[in-house]
Amino acid sequence: MKDAIYLDHASTSPMHPDAAKEMAEALTGQFGNASSIHRFGRSSRGFLDQARQVFAKSIHADPSEIIITSGGTESDNTAILKTAEAREHLGKHIITTSVEHHAVIRPMEYLESKGFEVTYLPVDQKGRIQPEDVKEALRPDTILVSVMYGNNEVGTVMPIEEIGAIIKESDAPAYFHTDAVQAYGLLDIDVQRDNIDLLSVSAHKINGPKGLGFLYVKDGIYLPSFMLGGEQEMKRRAGTENIPGIIGFKKAAEIMMAERQSRRERYRELAKKMLEELDTLGVETEMNGDPEHSLGHILNLHIKGIKSEQLIIHLDLAGIAVSAGSACTAGNIDPSHVLTAMYGAEHAAISESLRISFGMGNTVEDAVQTAQAIKNAADRLKKE
C-alpha cells in the first residue's frame, strides 16, 4: 500500500519528470534575456518561439495569437478587465455564469463596482448552462461573454461550441472568452471550431510549472496590455520572459497532446472503479455533476450524512489528499458557490461533498484504497 495518495490534481498537479528535467537544465543553460540581440538572447528567443508554436498548435491557433502569462488568474483578469476597458464605448453589459472560478467572478464583481452590468446565468442540477439562456441574455450593449470550458469543482463541460455559434450569429458586439484551465489537457480544444475569441490556460494543471500560463487572443482583437513596462510578448505583456519555466511548460504541453486521449480514458476508469468499490462497501454516495458531459478526471461525490471538512481531515490522516466540493480559504471551508448554484443554499450536498481529482501516477489500487479509507472514515465519524 502507498504511504500517501494524491487525489487533488484539479487543484494543482505534480510536474512531469521530463518537464522538470528540461526546466532544470534550462535554469543554468538558458539565462539570456529573450529581448537581447546577442547570441544568449537569440538562443532564449528561439526557445520562446518554439514554445509559442506548441501552445498555439494545442488549441488550433496561430503562434502570434498566444500571450504567455503568469497563469490562469492573470489570463482571466486580462481577458475580462481589458476587454471592458477597450470596449466600454460599445456597451457595459457582460454575461457569465454563476459557477465560474473566482479568477473570473472577482473581476466581474470589480467591474460591477465600476458601473458595468453583469448577468450571471444559472445552471441546472448537473452544473450546465443552457445555450438558449445565452441567446436570450445577449443585448446590443453586450461586450463580453465569459463561460468556463469545464468546471473545476464538479467537472461539468459547458456547451462551448453551441455558445460560440450563438454569439457569432448575434448582432451583439461581444467577444467570447472561456476559462479553459481545467479542460486544457483533457479535451480537444479548437478555438476556430468553437468561435472563441479569448481563452485562458495554466501550466500547473497539466504537470507543468506553477506561475505560467497563456492567453489566446484572436487575431484582430485589440486588448490593452495588462502589464506595463517593456515591449515583450509583441508589446502585449511587459516583463522579462521566464524561459526555463516556459521550456518546462512546453514539454508538459507536448506530453499532454500525445497522451490526452489515453489520460482521459484512464481517469474515467479510475472514477468507475472507485464508484464500484464505494457501492460494494455500502457507502451511500451521489455524484455531483454531469456524467454525459464530464472532463473525466474530476469525481465530485456527495457522501451522505458526513461533513466534508471532517472527512477530509480523516483522509489526510490516512495519507490521502482530496478536497471539498468547495473552496478552501485560509483553512476554512466556505460554502461552494458551484453546488449552491446547482442545488440551492439548503441542500445537504453543499457541506457533505468531496472533490476527488485524478492525475499522473494514480492507479486502480489508489482508487480501491481511497474507497476503503472513505468507508473507514465515514464509519468512525458516524460513531462520534
mmCIF file of C-alpha atoms in Angstrom:
data_model
loop_
_atom_site.group_PDB
_atom_site.id
_atom_site.type_symbol
_atom_site.label_atom_id
_atom_site.label_comp_id
_atom_site.label_asym_id
_atom_site.label_seq_id
_atom_site.Cartn_x
_atom_site.Cartn_y
_atom_site.Cartn_z
ATOM 1 C CA MET A 1 0.000 0.000 0.000
ATOM 2 C CA LYS A 2 1.146 3.528 -0.691
ATOM 3 C CA ASP A 3 2.075 5.755 2.229
ATOM 4 C CA ALA A 4 0.403 8.711 0.515
ATOM 5 C CA ILE A 5 -2.101 9.098 -2.300
ATOM 6 C CA TYR A 6 -2.571 12.427 -4.049
ATOM 7 C CA LEU A 7 -6.057 12.915 -5.495
ATOM 8 C CA ASP A 8 -6.238 16.700 -5.753
ATOM 9 C CA HIS A 9 -4.893 17.200 -9.284
ATOM 10 C CA ALA A 10 -7.651 19.701 -10.118
ATOM 11 C CA SER A 11 -6.063 21.983 -7.524
ATOM 12 C CA THR A 12 -2.540 21.537 -8.837
ATOM 13 C CA SER A 13 -0.584 18.722 -10.419
ATOM 14 C CA PRO A 14 2.974 17.464 -9.848
ATOM 15 C CA MET A 15 5.466 18.332 -12.547
ATOM 16 C CA HIS A 16 6.118 15.633 -15.107
ATOM 17 C CA PRO A 17 9.698 14.358 -14.627
ATOM 18 C CA ASP A 18 10.598 15.091 -18.257
ATOM 19 C CA ALA A 19 9.278 18.656 -17.970
ATOM 20 C CA ALA A 20 11.138 19.149 -14.693
ATOM 21 C CA LYS A 21 14.353 17.790 -16.241
ATOM 22 C CA GLU A 22 14.265 20.168 -19.199
ATOM 23 C CA MET A 23 13.365 23.092 -16.962
ATOM 24 C CA ALA A 24 16.193 22.287 -14.541
ATOM 25 C CA GLU A 25 18.720 22.157 -17.362
ATOM 26 C CA ALA A 26 17.453 25.492 -18.682
ATOM 27 C CA LEU A 27 17.819 27.203 -15.292
ATOM 28 C CA THR A 28 21.572 27.363 -15.824
ATOM 29 C CA GLY A 29 21.815 26.840 -19.569
ATOM 30 C CA GLN A 30 19.273 29.391 -20.826
ATOM 31 C CA PHE A 31 19.777 32.551 -18.830
ATOM 32 C CA GLY A 32 19.804 35.020 -21.726
ATOM 33 C CA ASN A 33 17.147 37.718 -21.964
ATOM 34 C CA ALA A 34 14.947 36.898 -24.940
ATOM 35 C CA SER A 35 14.801 40.599 -25.800
ATOM 36 C CA SER A 36 18.597 40.869 -26.208
ATOM 37 C CA ILE A 37 20.093 40.665 -29.691
ATOM 38 C CA HIS A 38 23.308 38.823 -28.750
ATOM 39 C CA ARG A 39 23.647 35.044 -29.043
ATOM 40 C CA PHE A 40 22.453 34.367 -25.488
ATOM 41 C CA GLY A 41 19.320 36.392 -26.100
ATOM 42 C CA ARG A 42 18.759 34.846 -29.523
ATOM 43 C CA SER A 43 19.020 31.376 -28.022
ATOM 44 C CA SER A 44 16.336 32.178 -25.442
ATOM 45 C CA ARG A 45 14.205 33.781 -28.142
ATOM 46 C CA GLY A 46 14.386 30.559 -30.137
ATOM 47 C CA PHE A 47 13.058 28.515 -27.223
ATOM 48 C CA LEU A 48 10.317 31.087 -26.644
ATOM 49 C CA ASP A 49 9.214 30.946 -30.279
ATOM 50 C CA GLN A 50 9.196 27.135 -30.255
ATOM 51 C CA ALA A 51 7.046 27.096 -27.134
ATOM 52 C CA ARG A 52 4.581 29.557 -28.602
ATOM 53 C CA GLN A 53 4.200 27.298 -31.634
ATOM 54 C CA VAL A 54 3.445 24.293 -29.400
ATOM 55 C CA PHE A 55 0.881 26.223 -27.343
ATOM 56 C CA ALA A 56 -0.818 27.501 -30.498
ATOM 57 C CA LYS A 57 -0.967 24.024 -32.044
ATOM 58 C CA SER A 58 -2.561 22.625 -28.901
ATOM 59 C CA ILE A 59 -5.688 24.776 -29.401
ATOM 60 C CA HIS A 60 -5.579 25.131 -33.238
ATOM 61 C CA ALA A 61 -4.466 28.756 -33.131
ATOM 62 C CA ASP A 62 -1.680 30.810 -34.693
ATOM 63 C CA PRO A 63 1.524 31.451 -32.687
ATOM 64 C CA SER A 64 1.002 35.204 -32.997
ATOM 65 C CA GLU A 65 -2.257 34.795 -31.038
ATOM 66 C CA ILE A 66 -0.568 33.436 -27.883
ATOM 67 C CA ILE A 67 0.378 35.732 -24.990
ATOM 68 C CA ILE A 68 2.413 33.980 -22.305
ATOM 69 C CA THR A 69 1.284 34.962 -18.814
ATOM 70 C CA SER A 70 1.875 34.050 -15.171
ATOM 71 C CA GLY A 71 -1.082 31.645 -15.183
ATOM 72 C CA GLY A 72 -4.835 31.275 -15.334
ATOM 73 C CA THR A 73 -5.659 34.113 -12.965
ATOM 74 C CA GLU A 74 -3.700 36.695 -14.934
ATOM 75 C CA SER A 75 -5.100 35.362 -18.198
ATOM 76 C CA ASP A 76 -8.683 35.589 -16.913
ATOM 77 C CA ASN A 77 -8.167 39.033 -15.420
ATOM 78 C CA THR A 78 -6.550 40.330 -18.597
ATOM 79 C CA ALA A 79 -9.294 38.962 -20.830
ATOM 80 C CA ILE A 80 -12.101 40.378 -18.707
ATOM 81 C CA LEU A 81 -10.774 43.676 -17.410
ATOM 82 C CA LYS A 82 -9.002 44.719 -20.585
ATOM 83 C CA THR A 83 -11.947 43.812 -22.797
ATOM 84 C CA ALA A 84 -14.090 46.036 -20.591
ATOM 85 C CA GLU A 85 -11.544 48.851 -20.893
ATOM 86 C CA ALA A 86 -11.213 48.530 -24.669
ATOM 87 C CA ARG A 87 -14.917 48.133 -25.470
ATOM 88 C CA GLU A 88 -16.651 50.255 -22.879
ATOM 89 C CA HIS A 89 -17.645 52.685 -25.618
ATOM 90 C CA LEU A 90 -19.729 49.904 -27.215
ATOM 91 C CA GLY A 91 -21.567 48.922 -24.053
ATOM 92 C CA LYS A 92 -21.211 47.952 -20.408
ATOM 93 C CA HIS A 93 -23.048 44.641 -20.311
ATOM 94 C CA ILE A 94 -21.252 41.329 -19.664
ATOM 95 C CA ILE A 95 -22.563 37.767 -19.449
ATOM 96 C CA THR A 96 -21.027 34.983 -17.371
ATOM 97 C CA THR A 97 -22.238 32.024 -15.299
ATOM 98 C CA SER A 98 -22.915 31.501 -11.616
ATOM 99 C CA VAL A 99 -20.312 28.705 -11.377
ATOM 100 C CA GLU A 100 -17.154 30.366 -12.698
ATOM 101 C CA HIS A 101 -13.769 30.186 -10.985
ATOM 102 C CA HIS A 102 -13.061 33.084 -8.642
ATOM 103 C CA ALA A 103 -10.463 34.365 -11.130
ATOM 104 C CA VAL A 104 -13.475 35.233 -13.291
ATOM 105 C CA ILE A 105 -16.033 36.099 -10.608
ATOM 106 C CA ARG A 106 -13.816 38.592 -8.755
ATOM 107 C CA PRO A 107 -13.034 40.680 -11.882
ATOM 108 C CA MET A 108 -16.744 40.662 -12.693
ATOM 109 C CA GLU A 109 -17.556 41.973 -9.236
ATOM 110 C CA TYR A 110 -14.903 44.654 -9.644
ATOM 111 C CA LEU A 111 -16.421 45.754 -12.954
ATOM 112 C CA GLU A 112 -19.854 45.915 -11.339
ATOM 113 C CA SER A 113 -18.409 48.361 -8.813
ATOM 114 C CA LYS A 114 -17.295 50.472 -11.778
ATOM 115 C CA GLY A 115 -20.737 50.683 -13.322
ATOM 116 C CA PHE A 116 -20.800 47.610 -15.573
ATOM 117 C CA GLU A 117 -23.815 45.307 -15.569
ATOM 118 C CA VAL A 118 -23.101 41.581 -15.270
ATOM 119 C CA THR A 119 -25.654 38.860 -15.986
ATOM 120 C CA TYR A 120 -24.892 35.620 -14.101
ATOM 121 C CA LEU A 121 -26.575 32.753 -15.949
ATOM 122 C CA PRO A 122 -27.963 29.891 -13.844
ATOM 123 C CA VAL A 123 -27.043 26.224 -14.229
ATOM 124 C CA ASP A 124 -29.127 23.090 -13.953
ATOM 125 C CA GLN A 125 -28.620 20.468 -11.238
ATOM 126 C CA LYS A 126 -25.785 18.957 -13.262
ATOM 127 C CA GLY A 127 -23.901 22.251 -13.348
ATOM 128 C CA ARG A 128 -24.519 23.016 -17.027
ATOM 129 C CA ILE A 129 -25.889 26.179 -18.579
ATOM 130 C CA GLN A 130 -28.304 26.214 -21.496
ATOM 131 C CA PRO A 131 -27.179 27.828 -24.772
ATOM 132 C CA GLU A 132 -30.650 29.343 -25.120
ATOM 133 C CA ASP A 133 -30.050 31.325 -21.936
ATOM 134 C CA VAL A 134 -27.001 32.913 -23.521
ATOM 135 C CA LYS A 135 -29.012 33.790 -26.601
ATOM 136 C CA GLU A 136 -31.753 35.406 -24.530
ATOM 137 C CA ALA A 137 -29.258 37.349 -22.394
ATOM 138 C CA LEU A 138 -27.378 38.884 -25.337
ATOM 139 C CA ARG A 139 -28.080 42.577 -25.893
ATOM 140 C CA PRO A 140 -26.856 45.284 -28.269
ATOM 141 C CA ASP A 141 -24.602 46.533 -25.452
ATOM 142 C CA THR A 142 -23.131 43.123 -24.526
ATOM 143 C CA ILE A 143 -19.361 43.377 -24.980
ATOM 144 C CA LEU A 144 -18.199 40.096 -23.438
ATOM 145 C CA VAL A 145 -19.454 36.590 -22.717
ATOM 146 C CA SER A 146 -17.248 34.537 -20.368
ATOM 147 C CA VAL A 147 -18.163 30.870 -19.869
ATOM 148 C CA MET A 148 -15.738 28.308 -18.458
ATOM 149 C CA TYR A 149 -14.960 25.304 -20.645
ATOM 150 C CA GLY A 150 -15.134 22.767 -17.816
ATOM 151 C CA ASN A 151 -15.984 23.314 -14.173
ATOM 152 C CA ASN A 152 -13.173 22.983 -11.648
ATOM 153 C CA GLU A 153 -15.367 21.631 -8.842
ATOM 154 C CA VAL A 154 -17.753 19.140 -10.452
ATOM 155 C CA GLY A 155 -16.093 18.618 -13.853
ATOM 156 C CA THR A 156 -19.134 19.534 -15.965
ATOM 157 C CA VAL A 157 -18.259 20.550 -19.533
ATOM 158 C CA MET A 158 -20.176 23.528 -20.889
ATOM 159 C CA PRO A 159 -21.742 23.669 -24.404
ATOM 160 C CA ILE A 160 -18.920 25.867 -25.688
ATOM 161 C CA GLU A 161 -19.334 25.157 -29.408
ATOM 162 C CA GLU A 162 -23.045 25.997 -29.318
ATOM 163 C CA ILE A 163 -22.433 29.182 -27.324
ATOM 164 C CA GLY A 164 -19.708 30.285 -29.711
ATOM 165 C CA ALA A 165 -22.047 29.854 -32.680
ATOM 166 C CA ILE A 166 -24.817 31.814 -30.953
ATOM 167 C CA ILE A 167 -22.526 34.749 -30.202
ATOM 168 C CA LYS A 168 -21.111 34.769 -33.730
ATOM 169 C CA GLU A 169 -24.584 34.838 -35.261
ATOM 170 C CA SER A 170 -25.853 37.573 -32.947
ATOM 171 C CA ASP A 171 -25.723 41.308 -33.504
ATOM 172 C CA ALA A 172 -24.073 41.908 -30.129
ATOM 173 C CA PRO A 173 -20.505 43.273 -30.223
ATOM 174 C CA ALA A 174 -19.456 40.580 -27.756
ATOM 175 C CA TYR A 175 -16.164 38.754 -27.504
ATOM 176 C CA PHE A 176 -16.342 35.145 -26.325
ATOM 177 C CA HIS A 177 -13.918 34.231 -23.519
ATOM 178 C CA THR A 178 -13.537 30.821 -21.921
ATOM 179 C CA ASP A 179 -11.542 29.802 -18.882
ATOM 180 C CA ALA A 180 -10.095 26.506 -20.158
ATOM 181 C CA VAL A 181 -7.756 25.920 -17.212
ATOM 182 C CA GLN A 182 -9.345 22.578 -16.249
ATOM 183 C CA ALA A 183 -10.278 21.478 -19.775
ATOM 184 C CA TYR A 184 -6.861 22.087 -21.335
ATOM 185 C CA GLY A 185 -5.044 18.795 -21.382
ATOM 186 C CA LEU A 186 -8.144 16.608 -21.470
ATOM 187 C CA LEU A 187 -10.343 17.925 -24.289
ATOM 188 C CA ASP A 188 -9.631 18.676 -27.931
ATOM 189 C CA ILE A 189 -9.931 22.441 -27.841
ATOM 190 C CA ASP A 190 -10.317 24.176 -31.205
ATOM 191 C CA VAL A 191 -10.712 27.939 -30.962
ATOM 192 C CA GLN A 192 -11.710 28.203 -34.612
ATOM 193 C CA ARG A 193 -14.367 25.495 -34.446
ATOM 194 C CA ASP A 194 -15.809 26.981 -31.257
ATOM 195 C CA ASN A 195 -15.585 30.648 -32.344
ATOM 196 C CA ILE A 196 -13.568 31.518 -29.238
ATOM 197 C CA ASP A 197 -12.003 34.977 -29.080
ATOM 198 C CA LEU A 198 -10.129 34.710 -25.766
ATOM 199 C CA LEU A 199 -9.009 31.590 -23.889
ATOM 200 C CA SER A 200 -7.125 31.105 -20.606
ATOM 201 C CA VAL A 201 -4.704 28.279 -19.735
ATOM 202 C CA SER A 202 -2.492 27.439 -16.743
ATOM 203 C CA ALA A 203 0.637 25.258 -16.852
ATOM 204 C CA HIS A 204 0.446 23.690 -13.411
ATOM 205 C CA LYS A 205 -2.800 21.881 -14.223
ATOM 206 C CA ILE A 206 -1.065 19.765 -16.909
ATOM 207 C CA ASN A 207 2.057 18.737 -14.955
ATOM 208 C CA GLY A 208 3.930 21.889 -15.872
ATOM 209 C CA PRO A 209 5.470 24.539 -13.597
ATOM 210 C CA LYS A 210 3.489 26.928 -11.428
ATOM 211 C CA GLY A 211 3.475 30.602 -12.307
ATOM 212 C CA LEU A 212 2.985 30.177 -16.061
ATOM 213 C CA GLY A 213 0.092 30.079 -18.478
ATOM 214 C CA PHE A 214 -1.073 31.700 -21.660
ATOM 215 C CA LEU A 215 -3.918 33.778 -23.018
ATOM 216 C CA TYR A 216 -5.140 33.176 -26.538
ATOM 217 C CA VAL A 217 -6.255 36.406 -28.207
ATOM 218 C CA LYS A 218 -7.831 36.010 -31.628
ATOM 219 C CA ASP A 219 -6.070 37.874 -34.410
ATOM 220 C CA GLY A 220 -7.576 41.299 -34.944
ATOM 221 C CA ILE A 221 -8.723 41.797 -31.362
ATOM 222 C CA TYR A 222 -7.275 44.820 -29.599
ATOM 223 C CA LEU A 223 -6.543 44.136 -25.955
ATOM 224 C CA PRO A 224 -4.562 46.714 -23.963
ATOM 225 C CA SER A 225 -1.571 45.298 -22.092
ATOM 226 C CA PHE A 226 -2.338 44.259 -18.516
ATOM 227 C CA MET A 227 1.339 44.578 -17.559
ATOM 228 C CA LEU A 228 3.006 47.875 -18.403
ATOM 229 C CA GLY A 229 6.716 48.243 -18.984
ATOM 230 C CA GLY A 230 8.807 46.773 -21.773
ATOM 231 C CA GLU A 231 7.689 45.549 -25.175
ATOM 232 C CA GLN A 232 7.760 41.807 -24.556
ATOM 233 C CA GLU A 233 5.142 39.444 -25.974
ATOM 234 C CA MET A 234 4.780 41.578 -29.088
ATOM 235 C CA LYS A 235 4.036 44.616 -26.891
ATOM 236 C CA ARG A 236 1.074 42.839 -25.285
ATOM 237 C CA ARG A 237 2.519 41.770 -21.912
ATOM 238 C CA ALA A 238 5.507 43.531 -20.358
ATOM 239 C CA GLY A 239 8.114 41.684 -18.296
ATOM 240 C CA THR A 240 11.177 39.549 -18.977
ATOM 241 C CA GLU A 241 10.045 36.069 -20.002
ATOM 242 C CA ASN A 242 10.669 33.108 -17.710
ATOM 243 C CA ILE A 243 12.470 30.994 -20.300
ATOM 244 C CA PRO A 244 13.255 27.956 -18.081
ATOM 245 C CA GLY A 245 9.641 27.826 -16.929
ATOM 246 C CA ILE A 246 8.367 28.234 -20.480
ATOM 247 C CA ILE A 247 10.580 25.351 -21.574
ATOM 248 C CA GLY A 248 9.087 23.177 -18.830
ATOM 249 C CA PHE A 249 5.570 24.285 -19.820
ATOM 250 C CA LYS A 250 6.293 23.469 -23.470
ATOM 251 C CA LYS A 251 7.439 19.946 -22.605
ATOM 252 C CA ALA A 252 4.363 19.367 -20.439
ATOM 253 C CA ALA A 253 2.123 20.558 -23.299
ATOM 254 C CA GLU A 254 3.841 18.230 -25.770
ATOM 255 C CA ILE A 255 3.369 15.260 -23.445
ATOM 256 C CA MET A 256 -0.218 16.304 -22.823
ATOM 257 C CA MET A 257 -1.039 16.369 -26.544
ATOM 258 C CA ALA A 258 0.490 12.914 -27.053
ATOM 259 C CA GLU A 259 -1.317 11.373 -24.076
ATOM 260 C CA ARG A 260 -4.553 13.374 -23.924
ATOM 261 C CA GLN A 261 -6.925 10.621 -25.043
ATOM 262 C CA SER A 262 -5.282 7.858 -23.031
ATOM 263 C CA ARG A 263 -5.228 10.048 -19.922
ATOM 264 C CA ARG A 264 -8.913 10.771 -20.150
ATOM 265 C CA GLU A 265 -9.753 7.106 -20.635
ATOM 266 C CA ARG A 266 -7.578 6.139 -17.662
ATOM 267 C CA TYR A 267 -9.165 8.726 -15.378
ATOM 268 C CA ARG A 268 -12.639 7.577 -16.334
ATOM 269 C CA GLU A 269 -11.660 4.017 -15.487
ATOM 270 C CA LEU A 270 -10.332 5.119 -12.089
ATOM 271 C CA ALA A 271 -13.538 7.006 -11.353
ATOM 272 C CA LYS A 272 -15.620 3.997 -12.387
ATOM 273 C CA LYS A 273 -13.559 1.697 -10.166
ATOM 274 C CA MET A 274 -13.880 3.999 -7.170
ATOM 275 C CA LEU A 275 -17.654 4.259 -7.571
ATOM 276 C CA GLU A 276 -17.947 0.492 -7.869
ATOM 277 C CA GLU A 277 -15.816 -0.027 -4.771
ATOM 278 C CA LEU A 278 -17.791 2.510 -2.726
ATOM 279 C CA ASP A 279 -21.017 0.807 -3.771
ATOM 280 C CA THR A 280 -19.627 -2.612 -2.806
ATOM 281 C CA LEU A 281 -18.608 -1.245 0.586
ATOM 282 C CA GLY A 282 -22.077 0.164 1.148
ATOM 283 C CA VAL A 283 -21.078 3.841 1.244
ATOM 284 C CA GLU A 284 -24.097 5.956 0.349
ATOM 285 C CA THR A 285 -22.977 8.423 -2.311
ATOM 286 C CA GLU A 286 -24.403 10.549 -5.085
ATOM 287 C CA MET A 287 -22.383 12.077 -7.905
ATOM 288 C CA ASN A 288 -22.400 15.840 -8.346
ATOM 289 C CA GLY A 289 -22.034 16.886 -11.967
ATOM 290 C CA ASP A 290 -22.924 15.610 -15.424
ATOM 291 C CA PRO A 291 -21.644 12.117 -16.357
ATOM 292 C CA GLU A 292 -22.540 12.715 -20.023
ATOM 293 C CA HIS A 293 -20.603 15.981 -20.250
ATOM 294 C CA SER A 294 -17.612 15.492 -17.977
ATOM 295 C CA LEU A 295 -13.918 16.342 -18.001
ATOM 296 C CA GLY A 296 -13.261 12.839 -16.737
ATOM 297 C CA HIS A 297 -10.638 13.484 -14.068
ATOM 298 C CA ILE A 298 -12.944 15.128 -11.511
ATOM 299 C CA LEU A 299 -15.230 12.982 -9.378
ATOM 300 C CA ASN A 300 -17.323 15.103 -7.032
ATOM 301 C CA LEU A 301 -19.242 12.943 -4.571
ATOM 302 C CA HIS A 302 -21.916 13.666 -2.015
ATOM 303 C CA ILE A 303 -21.024 11.349 0.880
ATOM 304 C CA LYS A 304 -24.398 11.387 2.578
ATOM 305 C CA GLY A 305 -24.513 12.199 6.272
ATOM 306 C CA ILE A 306 -20.786 13.022 6.594
ATOM 307 C CA LYS A 307 -19.432 16.577 6.789
ATOM 308 C CA SER A 308 -16.797 17.098 4.123
ATOM 309 C CA GLU A 309 -14.420 19.040 6.371
ATOM 310 C CA GLN A 310 -14.267 16.181 8.885
ATOM 311 C CA LEU A 311 -13.881 13.585 6.152
ATOM 312 C CA ILE A 312 -11.002 15.478 4.523
ATOM 313 C CA ILE A 313 -9.149 15.579 7.845
ATOM 314 C CA HIS A 314 -9.622 11.838 8.416
ATOM 315 C CA LEU A 315 -8.472 11.027 4.889
ATOM 316 C CA ASP A 316 -5.441 13.271 5.294
ATOM 317 C CA LEU A 317 -4.504 11.390 8.457
ATOM 318 C CA ALA A 318 -4.764 8.212 6.383
ATOM 319 C CA GLY A 319 -2.351 9.707 3.840
ATOM 320 C CA ILE A 320 -4.931 10.567 1.184
ATOM 321 C CA ALA A 321 -5.230 14.088 -0.233
ATOM 322 C CA VAL A 322 -8.596 15.203 -1.594
ATOM 323 C CA SER A 323 -10.525 18.472 -1.374
ATOM 324 C CA ALA A 324 -14.056 19.544 -0.580
ATOM 325 C CA GLY A 325 -16.743 20.375 -3.063
ATOM 326 C CA SER A 326 -15.988 23.939 -2.015
ATOM 327 C CA ALA A 327 -13.038 26.277 -1.996
ATOM 328 C CA CYS A 328 -10.703 26.299 0.974
ATOM 329 C CA THR A 329 -9.641 29.757 2.065
ATOM 330 C CA ALA A 330 -7.190 30.334 4.901
ATOM 331 C CA GLY A 331 -8.049 26.924 6.354
ATOM 332 C CA ASN A 332 -11.795 27.486 6.350
ATOM 333 C CA ILE A 333 -14.262 25.740 4.064
ATOM 334 C CA ASP A 334 -16.722 28.231 2.626
ATOM 335 C CA PRO A 335 -19.994 27.058 1.075
ATOM 336 C CA SER A 336 -19.400 26.041 -2.526
ATOM 337 C CA HIS A 337 -20.879 28.619 -4.874
ATOM 338 C CA VAL A 338 -20.960 25.900 -7.550
ATOM 339 C CA LEU A 339 -23.001 23.388 -5.537
ATOM 340 C CA THR A 340 -25.164 26.237 -4.223
ATOM 341 C CA ALA A 341 -25.925 27.301 -7.797
ATOM 342 C CA MET A 342 -26.761 23.704 -8.714
ATOM 343 C CA TYR A 343 -28.933 22.745 -5.757
ATOM 344 C CA GLY A 344 -29.842 25.814 -3.722
ATOM 345 C CA ALA A 345 -28.408 27.012 -0.433
ATOM 346 C CA GLU A 346 -30.025 24.403 1.829
ATOM 347 C CA HIS A 347 -29.020 21.182 0.061
ATOM 348 C CA ALA A 348 -27.020 18.712 2.174
ATOM 349 C CA ALA A 349 -24.502 18.137 -0.645
ATOM 350 C CA ILE A 350 -23.047 21.608 -0.081
ATOM 351 C CA SER A 351 -21.491 20.532 3.225
ATOM 352 C CA GLU A 352 -21.130 16.802 2.527
ATOM 353 C CA SER A 353 -19.215 16.607 -0.756
ATOM 354 C CA LEU A 354 -15.688 15.595 -1.718
ATOM 355 C CA ARG A 355 -13.817 16.503 -4.891
ATOM 356 C CA ILE A 356 -11.566 13.645 -5.947
ATOM 357 C CA SER A 357 -9.420 14.527 -8.956
ATOM 358 C CA PHE A 358 -7.171 12.041 -10.723
ATOM 359 C CA GLY A 359 -3.889 12.669 -12.458
ATOM 360 C CA MET A 360 -0.382 11.465 -13.201
ATOM 361 C CA GLY A 361 0.668 8.466 -11.145
ATOM 362 C CA ASN A 362 -2.751 7.422 -9.884
ATOM 363 C CA THR A 363 -3.616 3.733 -10.137
ATOM 364 C CA VAL A 364 -6.567 1.387 -9.707
ATOM 365 C CA GLU A 365 -5.113 0.438 -6.336
ATOM 366 C CA ASP A 366 -5.282 4.114 -5.324
ATOM 367 C CA ALA A 367 -8.983 4.148 -6.178
ATOM 368 C CA VAL A 368 -9.621 0.968 -4.179
ATOM 369 C CA GLN A 369 -7.553 2.125 -1.195
ATOM 370 C CA THR A 370 -9.258 5.524 -1.162
ATOM 371 C CA ALA A 371 -12.725 3.987 -1.278
ATOM 372 C CA GLN A 372 -11.831 1.815 1.709
ATOM 373 C CA ALA A 373 -10.451 4.844 3.558
ATOM 374 C CA ILE A 374 -13.668 6.775 2.894
ATOM 375 C CA LYS A 375 -15.659 3.828 4.254
ATOM 376 C CA ASN A 376 -13.476 3.615 7.383
ATOM 377 C CA ALA A 377 -13.620 7.371 7.995
ATOM 378 C CA ALA A 378 -17.370 7.521 7.464
ATOM 379 C CA ASP A 379 -17.933 4.663 9.920
ATOM 380 C CA ARG A 380 -15.808 6.387 12.580
ATOM 381 C CA LEU A 381 -17.481 9.731 12.078
ATOM 382 C CA LYS A 382 -20.955 8.221 12.391
ATOM 383 C CA LYS A 383 -19.984 6.837 15.792
ATOM 384 C CA GLU A 384 -18.650 10.167 17.085
#
